[in-house]
Each structure stands twice: as structure tokens, then as C-alpha cells.
Amino acid sequence: MIAFQRVAHTFGGVRALAGIDLEVAEHEFVAVIGRSGCGKSTLLRIAAGLLTPSRGRVLVAGEEVTAPCRDVSLMFQRPALLPWRSVLANVLLPAEVLGLGEQRSRAHELLELVGLGGFEERLPHELSGGMQQRVSLCRSLLQDPGVMLMDEPFSALDAITRTELSEELQRIQREQPRTVLFVTHSVDEAVLLADRVVVLSPRPGRVHEITDVPLARPRALGRAELDEVSRAVRASLGEVTA
Amino acid sequence: MKAVLPVLGLLAIVGAWWLATIVFRVDPFLLPSPGDVAGSFLELPGYLLEQTLVTSWEAVAGFALSVVIGVPIALLVVGSTVLERMFYPLLVALNAVPKIAVAPLVVVWFGFGIGSKVLMVVLVCIFPIVISTASGMRSTPNELVELFRSLAASRAHEFFKLRLWHALPQIFVGLKVSITLAVVGAVIGEFVGARAGLGYVISTSGASADTSLAFAAMALLAVVSVVLFYALVLLERKLVPWAEERRVV
């Protein structure tokens, strides 16, 4: 579904990414992990069509990415909600901008799905950080994307909310599988959510190692078999920094 | 309750002023007491209120015109680097010219009627509005801009659904600066050449040595400014309820 082909990127003489080759199958959940400065966010922005790579190319559904498109949604570290819009109006933003027609009932369903039914008319600042990020998730889902790019979406949240949201994402992913590329700092989160975990080495970013997570779902944090995979990923991360 | 303190402050100042005129036996020609000023007003209440309306109208019309012209200028400046490079320095230079120096010219061009006053108001008001709108739109967080780009949003969407909205709180800062300047602009225009308005009252009362009348006109000017300012504050609370909680992005 997503294919990075020898993708390299340079920012003003500094190499951020050096020859990334990576394929993500349809409905696969791939987590990308690495130290800061390994070009994780750059990778996502290239896949989203916000950045043109210096070399190489990215294919989504077999077509080269040259500009943002409807089938790919991007979710950020912070909720990135428009503070002047109600929760409902925020969720409906993609419909307005992309011209998707009437999506009101779908927006209600999505809010219901993440437990925000009844909050439609609130303004973002009236919600907690976790709730805001849920709204942001609904907004991403509204455009019904085949591919979801998530840039550390839970990293600004407290540990408890973070676990809750990971579980929710798992549930949504099981009910309606999508292709997900998920950037994170957290090994546990990566192993909990992903089918495969990609470890990037820093400066310039390169694929260091890919670890499969062959565990049945639903998964819960703290299980022994999860820890085993986490250890493997940590070891791999250790090599990168050594 | 909230109104008590400002009223108390006003009473204290007026009281001190009154006391000073009595204790130091100030010549009312130099400094009339609040009583003299009130007396002046009560001699010609209808006339003074009429002049107040003239000045208010000039200020409000010029202010509205500044918004109508200023916001699109800001949009163009933010939207096009070429236009910005071409005209922004010119705008700054224009603003640097003391408005009072331009006033006689404006009167020569537009006559003694309301036209010249409205133009004076526009000249003093437009700059803060352009600056605040432009800087508000420029300070839109990168994440929100990226969000719009990732949705393949058009420039029009980016400007009218995002940047302009984001700029609203800052636009209001500019508007509040402008509205008080608007009254000043109208009075400058009236000083230089007019047949009506509070500025005209002040300049003619100087000629007839009627200091308390001048004071009455000044008090009315202050009232106009305060009323217009707080009308904007109310409008801001209505339109920008999220601005008090700017932590959210």
C-alpha cells in the first residue's frame, strides 16, 4: 500500500534521510521508532505529500505521491484543533475542505466511537488533552483514509490517557483495518500496536532493523510475550546509538 | 460590582480637580472647575450633543472604512511576497508621516465637510489594522498550516478557514488601538478645517476664550472614545470566546 523507494532527503546540506526502502502492506500497522533526529517525521511528511524527497519516491496504492491526497490522512503530536470551531465542526473540517458532502451523521458516529458523544458543541479548550486528541483522531477518520500517517500522536499525553488511547486505536483498527504508519518514541507503544516495528538509525535516517510482532490481538500492556518483543526492539535501538 | 472601582477612580480624580480649583483659587480661564464645565455643557446641551454625534460618526465611518480596506491589504501582503516587497515599505513610510502634517492637505483636497475627516481617520487607523491582521495571519501555527496542506486545501481555504480566524484575537488588538486613534484623527481633521464637530468646538472656544466649553467638549470626546472602545471589547468577547484560552492549538 505504501512503498518507500530509496527515499533520501537533505535539509540545507544536512542529510535527514539516506536511502529508505520500506513497504507497508494493505491494512498493515507499521511503527517507526528511533532517536530524535533520525528523520521519522520527515519520512511521514514525505509520505503525506507535504515534502518532496531529494531523491527516491514514495508510492501509495501504486501511485507516486506528488501532493497531499484524500486517501491519506495525517495526525500530529498535538491535537491541532481549530480553537474557534466546536468539536463537531473540527471533525467535519476534512469534509469541508475536501468537498466530501454531508458527513454530519458519520461525524456523530465517530465521536460516539471514541466516547465523545454529547461533546459535539463544546469548544476544544473545554476538553482535556486526551479528549482533544480523540477529536483529532475522529477528524483523521472522517475522510475515510486508506492510509493513516500518525506522528507521535500520543506522546504529549499522560501515561494513563496514553494507554487508553492506544487501546482505543487497537479496537478501531480491528473493527476497520487501515494501513497505518505510526511514528513513536515509545517501544512499548510500538510493540503493542504494530505488526512490524521499524528501527531507524539517526543522522542520516536509515532502516536499521525491522522486528515482527507475531502476537495475537487484542494485546494488553504488561504481558510477558509483549515484553520479549520489546526487549528485542530495545536491543536493536541500543545498537543504533552505540 | 465591577463598575464600582472605575467610577470610584473617576470620582476621586474629579474631586481632587475640584478641590484644587477651590484651594488654589485657579482662574477659571486657565482651569475651570468641574462645576464650570458641567455648567457650560448645560447651557448648550443640544448643540454639544449634536457636535458629539458629528465627531462620533466621522470616527466610526473612518474606522469601518479602515477595516474594509485594511484587512484585504493585509491578506494581499501575507498572500504575496511580491506585493509585500513592493508595498510594505511604502506603507511603513506612509505611516511615519505625521498625520497632523497631512491634515491641511487633506482639507484642501476634500473640503470642509465630513469627507476630509473620514480620510484623516482612515489615515491614522489603517496601519494598526493592517499590521495586526498581517502578523496574526503569519503567526498561524505550523501544525495547523500543515493540517490544511495535508487536506489539499486551496489558498482560499487556508486564508479564510484558517489564517484569518487565527488572526482574529490579534486583529482585535489592532482594532482597539485604532478605535481610540479614530477619535483623535477626527479631531485633527476638525481642527484644521471644519464647520462642526467637537474639534471645531474646541478650536472656536479657544478663539473666544471659553475654556470651560473646551473642557466640556474634551470630556465628551473622552466619553465617545470610552464608549467606542468598550463596544469593541464586548464584540470581541462575543466573537472570540476562545481567545482567553489560547493554550489550545
Short mmCIF file of C-alpha atoms in Angstrom, two decimals, chain A residues 7-133:
data_model
loop_
_atom_site.label_atom_id
_atom_site.label_comp_id
_atom_site.label_asym_id
_atom_site.label_seq_id
_atom_site.Cartn_x
_atom_site.Cartn_y
_atom_site.Cartn_z
CA VAL A 7 13.95 7.83 -0.33
CA ALA A 8 16.62 10.33 0.70
CA HIS A 9 16.17 13.84 1.95
CA THR A 10 18.52 16.71 2.66
CA PHE A 11 17.66 19.88 4.56
CA GLY A 12 20.01 22.70 3.65
CA GLY A 13 23.03 20.43 3.34
CA VAL A 14 22.12 18.22 6.31
CA ARG A 15 21.15 14.69 5.39
CA ALA A 16 17.97 13.74 7.21
CA LEU A 17 17.19 10.51 5.40
CA ALA A 18 19.54 8.30 3.45
CA GLY A 19 18.00 5.73 1.14
CA ILE A 20 14.94 4.43 2.93
CA ASP A 21 13.41 1.30 1.43
CA LEU A 22 10.24 0.20 3.16
CA GLU A 23 7.00 -1.43 2.16
CA VAL A 24 3.81 -1.38 4.14
CA ALA A 25 1.17 -3.88 3.08
CA GLU A 26 -2.52 -3.08 2.93
CA HIS A 27 -4.11 -2.99 6.41
CA GLU A 28 -0.74 -3.41 7.98
CA PHE A 29 0.21 -1.40 11.05
CA VAL A 30 3.88 -0.39 10.98
CA ALA A 31 5.51 1.54 13.78
CA VAL A 32 8.64 3.59 13.14
CA ILE A 33 10.87 4.22 16.09
CA GLY A 34 14.18 5.95 16.60
CA ARG A 35 16.02 8.70 18.43
CA SER A 36 15.10 12.27 17.77
CA GLY A 37 16.81 13.48 14.64
CA CYS A 38 16.52 10.20 12.79
CA GLY A 39 14.11 11.70 10.29
CA LYS A 40 10.92 9.95 11.41
CA SER A 41 8.73 12.99 10.93
CA THR A 42 10.40 13.79 7.63
CA LEU A 43 9.51 10.31 6.46
CA LEU A 44 5.85 10.87 7.31
CA ARG A 45 5.74 14.27 5.69
CA ILE A 46 7.17 12.84 2.51
CA ALA A 47 4.53 10.09 2.53
CA ALA A 48 1.86 12.73 3.13
CA GLY A 49 2.99 14.68 0.09
CA LEU A 50 3.95 17.72 2.17
CA LEU A 51 7.64 17.32 1.32
CA THR A 52 9.23 16.25 -1.92
CA PRO A 53 12.17 13.94 -1.24
CA SER A 54 15.56 14.98 -2.59
CA ARG A 55 15.90 11.53 -4.09
CA GLY A 56 13.77 8.42 -4.49
CA ARG A 57 10.00 8.27 -4.39
CA VAL A 58 7.03 7.10 -2.39
CA LEU A 59 4.15 5.15 -3.87
CA VAL A 60 0.76 5.00 -2.22
CA ALA A 61 -1.62 2.45 -3.74
CA GLY A 62 0.77 2.14 -6.65
CA GLU A 63 0.87 5.84 -7.50
CA GLU A 64 3.72 8.18 -6.86
CA VAL A 65 2.97 10.75 -4.16
CA THR A 66 3.41 14.27 -5.50
CA ALA A 67 0.87 16.17 -3.42
CA PRO A 68 -1.44 15.53 -0.46
CA CYS A 69 -4.46 13.46 -1.36
CA ARG A 70 -7.75 12.48 0.15
CA ASP A 71 -6.87 8.86 0.75
CA VAL A 72 -4.03 9.73 3.14
CA SER A 73 -4.62 11.39 6.49
CA LEU A 74 -2.04 12.88 8.80
CA MET A 75 -2.32 13.07 12.57
CA PHE A 76 0.01 15.18 14.67
CA GLN A 77 1.68 15.05 18.02
CA ARG A 78 -0.59 17.80 19.25
CA PRO A 79 -4.32 17.76 18.56
CA ALA A 80 -4.05 20.65 16.05
CA LEU A 81 -7.70 21.55 16.53
CA LEU A 82 -9.07 24.90 15.40
CA PRO A 83 -9.87 26.63 18.69
CA TRP A 84 -12.74 28.66 17.25
CA ARG A 85 -14.60 25.60 15.99
CA SER A 86 -16.81 23.29 18.01
CA VAL A 87 -15.79 19.66 18.36
CA LEU A 88 -18.23 18.68 15.64
CA ALA A 89 -17.08 21.43 13.27
CA ASN A 90 -13.47 20.37 13.83
CA VAL A 91 -14.27 16.78 12.93
CA LEU A 92 -16.12 17.98 9.83
CA LEU A 93 -13.19 20.10 8.59
CA PRO A 94 -11.86 17.49 6.14
CA ALA A 95 -15.33 17.12 4.63
CA GLU A 96 -15.49 20.87 4.07
CA VAL A 97 -12.01 21.27 2.67
CA LEU A 98 -12.02 18.12 0.56
CA GLY A 99 -15.62 18.67 -0.53
CA LEU A 100 -16.91 15.31 0.68
CA GLY A 101 -20.53 16.41 1.02
CA GLU A 102 -22.71 15.80 4.04
CA GLN A 103 -20.84 13.88 6.72
CA ARG A 104 -22.67 15.03 9.82
CA SER A 105 -24.08 11.64 10.83
CA ARG A 106 -20.72 9.99 10.26
CA ALA A 107 -19.03 12.61 12.43
CA HIS A 108 -21.53 11.87 15.19
CA GLU A 109 -20.84 8.14 14.86
CA LEU A 110 -17.09 8.66 15.07
CA LEU A 111 -17.39 10.85 18.16
CA GLU A 112 -19.63 8.22 19.68
CA LEU A 113 -16.99 5.60 18.82
CA VAL A 114 -14.30 7.35 20.88
CA GLY A 115 -16.67 8.14 23.74
CA LEU A 116 -17.22 11.80 22.96
CA GLY A 117 -20.95 11.64 22.26
CA GLY A 118 -22.57 14.70 23.81
CA PHE A 119 -19.47 16.89 23.42
CA GLU A 120 -20.26 17.96 19.84
CA GLU A 121 -20.93 21.61 20.60
CA ARG A 122 -18.04 22.15 23.04
CA LEU A 123 -15.01 24.21 22.12
CA PRO A 124 -11.63 22.44 22.16
CA HIS A 125 -10.30 24.39 25.15
CA GLU A 126 -13.11 22.97 27.24
CA LEU A 127 -11.75 19.43 26.73
CA SER A 128 -8.81 17.63 28.31
CA GLY A 129 -5.71 16.83 26.26
CA GLY A 130 -6.77 13.21 25.80
CA MET A 131 -10.23 14.22 24.61
CA GLN A 132 -8.72 16.73 22.20
CA GLN A 133 -6.51 14.04 20.71
#
